[in-house]
Amino acid sequence: MLTLMPLLLLACNNGEQAATNGTQTTPADGIQALSAGDSIVSRIDEERIYCYIKAEAPDPQLAKVMGEWIDDELGGDYPGDPADLQAIVSFYGKAIADTLRKEAKDCYDPTMAMEYEATIEKVFETDKVVTYALNTYMHIGGAHPSSRGLGVTFRKSDGRRLDWNIVRSYCQYELTEMIKERLKDYFGVSTEEEFENCLTGIETYNLPLPQTPPYFLENGIAFIYQQYEITAYAYGMPNDVIPYDSIRPMLSGWAKQLIEGL
């Protein structure tokens, strides 16, 4: 159901899974060894347990804000230096694997595998901003697995994490109406009644902005609603991209400067 190519969810099994058993974390030389684009990987592959986290290191000046964001999204439990991305990935690899082991022990089916994957990678960059995508997949039994897909955009000059405050407050209604029209295309409907029938416990006049922040891509500013946030599981994660020319009049002055030339 997703239409944003950078946020297509990874399959549960990928080519790297077969390459390593046991526990692996790379690189192993600490944060000083990391350069922008390096991959930091934690993989725990045991009987019935598979936990895989991979993060792409940012430019060094963004390491702290990137680490804080990763910590926020993976649980907010990391107690150390947020600039130490390798330590963060290793911490959550072990912590999530422990959770999977507990789920496996308590599961009614002694053969069911417990799986978790998370990938963080850069998907867009200019001289002013950089965008990273986070995709997660988890299966611990139940009717179906759960997934998340979201993006984050940082201002390079100071590491500010951009949010919906890029849009002027008095343009919020106009923004919501624009999102509503793009969601109608996502659901394949045209009328307000049809659109409301796609929503879960939400009336069209009261559509909330996505809980996750907008993020900049080459062709516009993207939004995404997570599973169950506004609709049923079967509809996936409703999302789309608002072209820069369409959203530009609604942006704050400082946000407009970030998309000059786009």
XYZ file of C-alpha atoms in Angstrom:
262
model
C 0.000 0.000 0.000
C 2.922 2.378 0.469
C 3.598 4.778 -2.352
C 6.837 6.308 -1.049
C 9.716 4.356 -2.520
C 12.283 5.367 0.158
C 10.005 3.979 2.841
C 9.112 0.638 1.332
C 9.334 -1.864 4.149
C 12.044 -4.481 4.072
C 11.038 -8.102 3.725
C 11.465 -10.238 6.808
C 14.260 -12.199 5.162
C 17.060 -10.497 3.253
C 20.328 -11.500 1.668
C 22.358 -10.667 4.757
C 20.468 -12.993 7.044
C 22.055 -16.143 5.738
C 25.568 -14.787 6.004
C 26.007 -14.697 9.779
C 24.846 -16.648 12.801
C 25.222 -15.548 16.404
C 25.837 -11.924 17.342
C 27.587 -9.320 15.217
C 28.104 -5.598 15.680
C 30.117 -3.543 13.178
C 32.205 -1.441 13.028
C 33.980 -2.264 16.297
C 36.343 0.686 16.720
C 34.041 3.170 18.469
C 32.556 6.427 17.298
C 35.902 7.819 16.150
C 35.979 5.195 13.391
C 32.677 6.276 11.882
C 32.387 8.427 8.796
C 29.236 9.622 7.061
C 27.686 6.699 5.232
C 29.292 3.959 7.339
C 26.953 1.134 8.297
C 26.488 0.239 11.955
C 24.994 -3.227 12.309
C 23.777 -5.367 15.179
C 22.600 -8.853 14.262
C 21.484 -11.566 16.663
C 20.481 -14.774 14.940
C 19.515 -17.703 17.171
C 17.025 -20.519 17.069
C 13.602 -18.829 16.837
C 15.180 -15.382 17.399
C 16.270 -12.918 14.733
C 17.070 -9.293 15.580
C 18.696 -7.036 12.999
C 19.361 -3.300 13.282
C 21.294 -1.325 10.690
C 21.952 2.420 10.795
C 23.768 4.680 8.348
C 26.094 7.089 10.146
C 25.527 10.808 9.440
C 28.098 13.587 9.197
C 29.883 13.832 12.571
C 28.257 17.166 13.492
C 24.833 15.474 13.362
C 25.803 12.365 15.346
C 24.261 13.570 18.618
C 20.902 14.677 17.214
C 20.755 11.548 15.073
C 21.457 9.388 18.105
C 18.745 11.148 20.095
C 16.264 10.541 17.302
C 17.165 6.852 17.001
C 16.859 6.475 20.774
C 13.446 8.180 20.747
C 12.140 5.919 18.002
C 13.525 2.623 19.340
C 12.342 3.045 22.897
C 14.027 5.943 24.705
C 15.882 3.657 27.133
C 19.503 4.170 26.072
C 21.484 5.565 29.062
C 24.746 6.611 27.393
C 26.206 9.237 25.063
C 23.700 9.887 22.243
C 26.589 10.658 19.870
C 27.843 7.059 20.194
C 25.701 5.538 17.455
C 27.489 2.207 17.590
C 26.673 1.863 21.291
C 23.030 2.804 20.679
C 22.605 0.184 17.942
C 24.301 -2.465 20.065
C 22.190 -1.544 23.125
C 18.898 -1.866 21.269
C 19.987 -5.001 19.438
C 20.546 -6.743 22.776
C 17.484 -5.237 24.467
C 15.093 -6.135 21.667
C 16.581 -9.633 21.379
C 15.869 -10.117 25.091
C 12.256 -9.134 24.459
C 12.019 -11.593 21.582
C 13.397 -14.382 23.781
C 10.733 -13.670 26.377
C 8.013 -13.662 23.721
C 9.318 -16.949 22.339
C 9.281 -18.506 25.805
C 5.702 -17.373 26.433
C 4.394 -18.168 22.951
C 1.792 -20.907 22.645
C 3.569 -22.221 19.535
C 7.033 -23.585 20.458
C 8.142 -23.468 16.821
C 7.191 -19.883 15.997
C 10.089 -17.565 15.141
C 10.301 -14.098 16.686
C 11.712 -11.438 14.379
C 12.613 -7.780 14.471
C 14.289 -5.593 11.859
C 15.073 -1.888 11.798
C 16.954 0.052 9.137
C 17.945 3.710 9.173
C 19.283 5.210 5.961
C 19.729 8.569 4.269
C 17.185 9.159 1.504
C 17.615 12.856 0.610
C 20.145 15.645 1.098
C 20.818 19.240 0.059
C 23.304 21.797 1.334
C 20.696 22.843 3.943
C 18.870 19.670 5.043
C 19.274 15.903 5.222
C 16.521 13.290 5.520
C 16.746 9.804 7.009
C 14.148 7.033 6.804
C 13.429 4.511 9.548
C 11.658 1.261 8.725
C 10.841 -1.390 11.312
C 9.282 -4.832 11.093
C 8.311 -7.048 14.017
C 6.624 -10.414 14.180
C 5.972 -11.991 17.577
C 2.944 -14.089 16.721
C -0.603 -12.873 16.401
C -2.659 -12.362 13.277
C -0.035 -10.349 11.408
C 3.305 -8.585 11.860
C 3.598 -4.894 12.724
C 5.575 -2.321 10.776
C 6.519 1.333 10.996
C 7.824 3.625 8.308
C 8.771 7.236 8.882
C 11.263 9.912 7.999
C 13.049 12.729 9.753
C 14.674 15.846 8.323
C 17.488 17.692 10.099
C 18.603 21.250 9.413
C 22.318 20.969 8.794
C 23.299 24.320 10.264
C 22.290 23.398 13.813
C 20.822 19.888 13.734
C 17.270 21.045 14.351
C 14.777 18.226 13.871
C 11.989 19.591 11.669
C 8.360 19.105 12.647
C 4.919 20.325 11.621
C 5.890 23.772 12.889
C 7.425 24.339 9.457
C 3.842 25.287 8.515
C 2.507 28.609 9.817
C -0.109 28.112 12.534
C -2.899 29.885 10.660
C -2.338 27.579 7.656
C -3.028 24.378 9.606
C -6.590 24.042 8.289
C -5.454 24.552 4.695
C -2.716 21.956 5.221
C -5.190 19.445 6.642
C -7.519 19.944 3.687
C -4.617 19.372 1.298
C -3.662 16.164 3.118
C -7.298 15.056 3.052
C -7.467 15.375 -0.742
C -4.263 13.385 -1.158
C -5.594 10.703 1.197
C -8.696 10.373 -0.958
C -6.378 9.436 -3.815
C -4.560 6.986 -1.546
C -7.820 5.257 -0.606
C -9.199 5.511 -4.132
C -12.318 7.471 -3.157
C -13.766 10.814 -4.192
C -16.524 11.850 -1.773
C -16.395 12.903 1.881
C -18.683 10.011 2.832
C -16.474 7.456 1.100
C -13.412 8.950 2.714
C -14.935 8.872 6.197
C -15.842 5.215 5.697
C -12.122 4.492 5.277
C -11.278 6.104 8.607
C -11.487 4.486 12.035
C -13.331 6.551 14.630
C -12.433 9.846 12.941
C -14.752 12.318 11.259
C -13.423 14.008 8.140
C -13.758 17.525 9.547
C -11.527 16.505 12.482
C -8.709 14.755 10.624
C -5.512 15.082 12.703
C -2.067 15.743 11.319
C 0.162 12.639 11.345
C 1.782 11.899 14.686
C 5.131 11.431 12.941
C 6.813 14.535 11.492
C 6.905 15.563 7.834
C 10.124 15.005 5.940
C 11.740 16.493 2.874
C 12.243 14.478 -0.299
C 13.370 15.475 -3.771
C 9.842 16.034 -5.042
C 8.191 17.573 -1.991
C 7.363 17.283 1.693
C 6.084 13.853 2.658
C 3.643 12.761 5.343
C 2.760 9.320 6.655
C 0.229 7.903 9.102
C 1.285 4.780 10.980
C -0.660 1.530 11.131
C -3.994 1.970 12.949
C -3.423 5.713 13.398
C -6.411 6.716 11.284
C -7.514 3.540 9.523
C -7.598 -0.245 9.622
C -4.531 -2.461 9.247
C -5.609 -3.546 5.769
C -5.108 -0.007 4.438
C -1.441 0.035 5.418
C 0.206 3.350 6.256
C -1.543 6.167 4.347
C 1.031 8.547 2.910
C 1.851 10.885 0.056
C 4.138 13.735 -0.985
C 2.962 17.348 -1.217
C 4.920 19.118 -3.988
C 7.069 22.008 -2.801
C 5.223 24.496 -4.999
C 1.920 23.498 -3.359
C 3.076 23.709 0.236
C 5.516 26.617 -0.121
C 2.901 29.388 0.536
C 2.021 27.723 3.866
C 5.588 27.468 5.176
C 7.192 29.711 7.764
C 9.786 32.113 6.416
C 12.704 30.161 7.847
C 11.317 26.911 6.397
C 10.966 28.487 2.947
C 14.679 29.250 3.029
C 15.405 25.534 3.457
C 13.717 24.653 0.171
C 15.115 27.421 -2.010
C 15.804 25.970 -5.439
C 13.583 22.907 -4.871
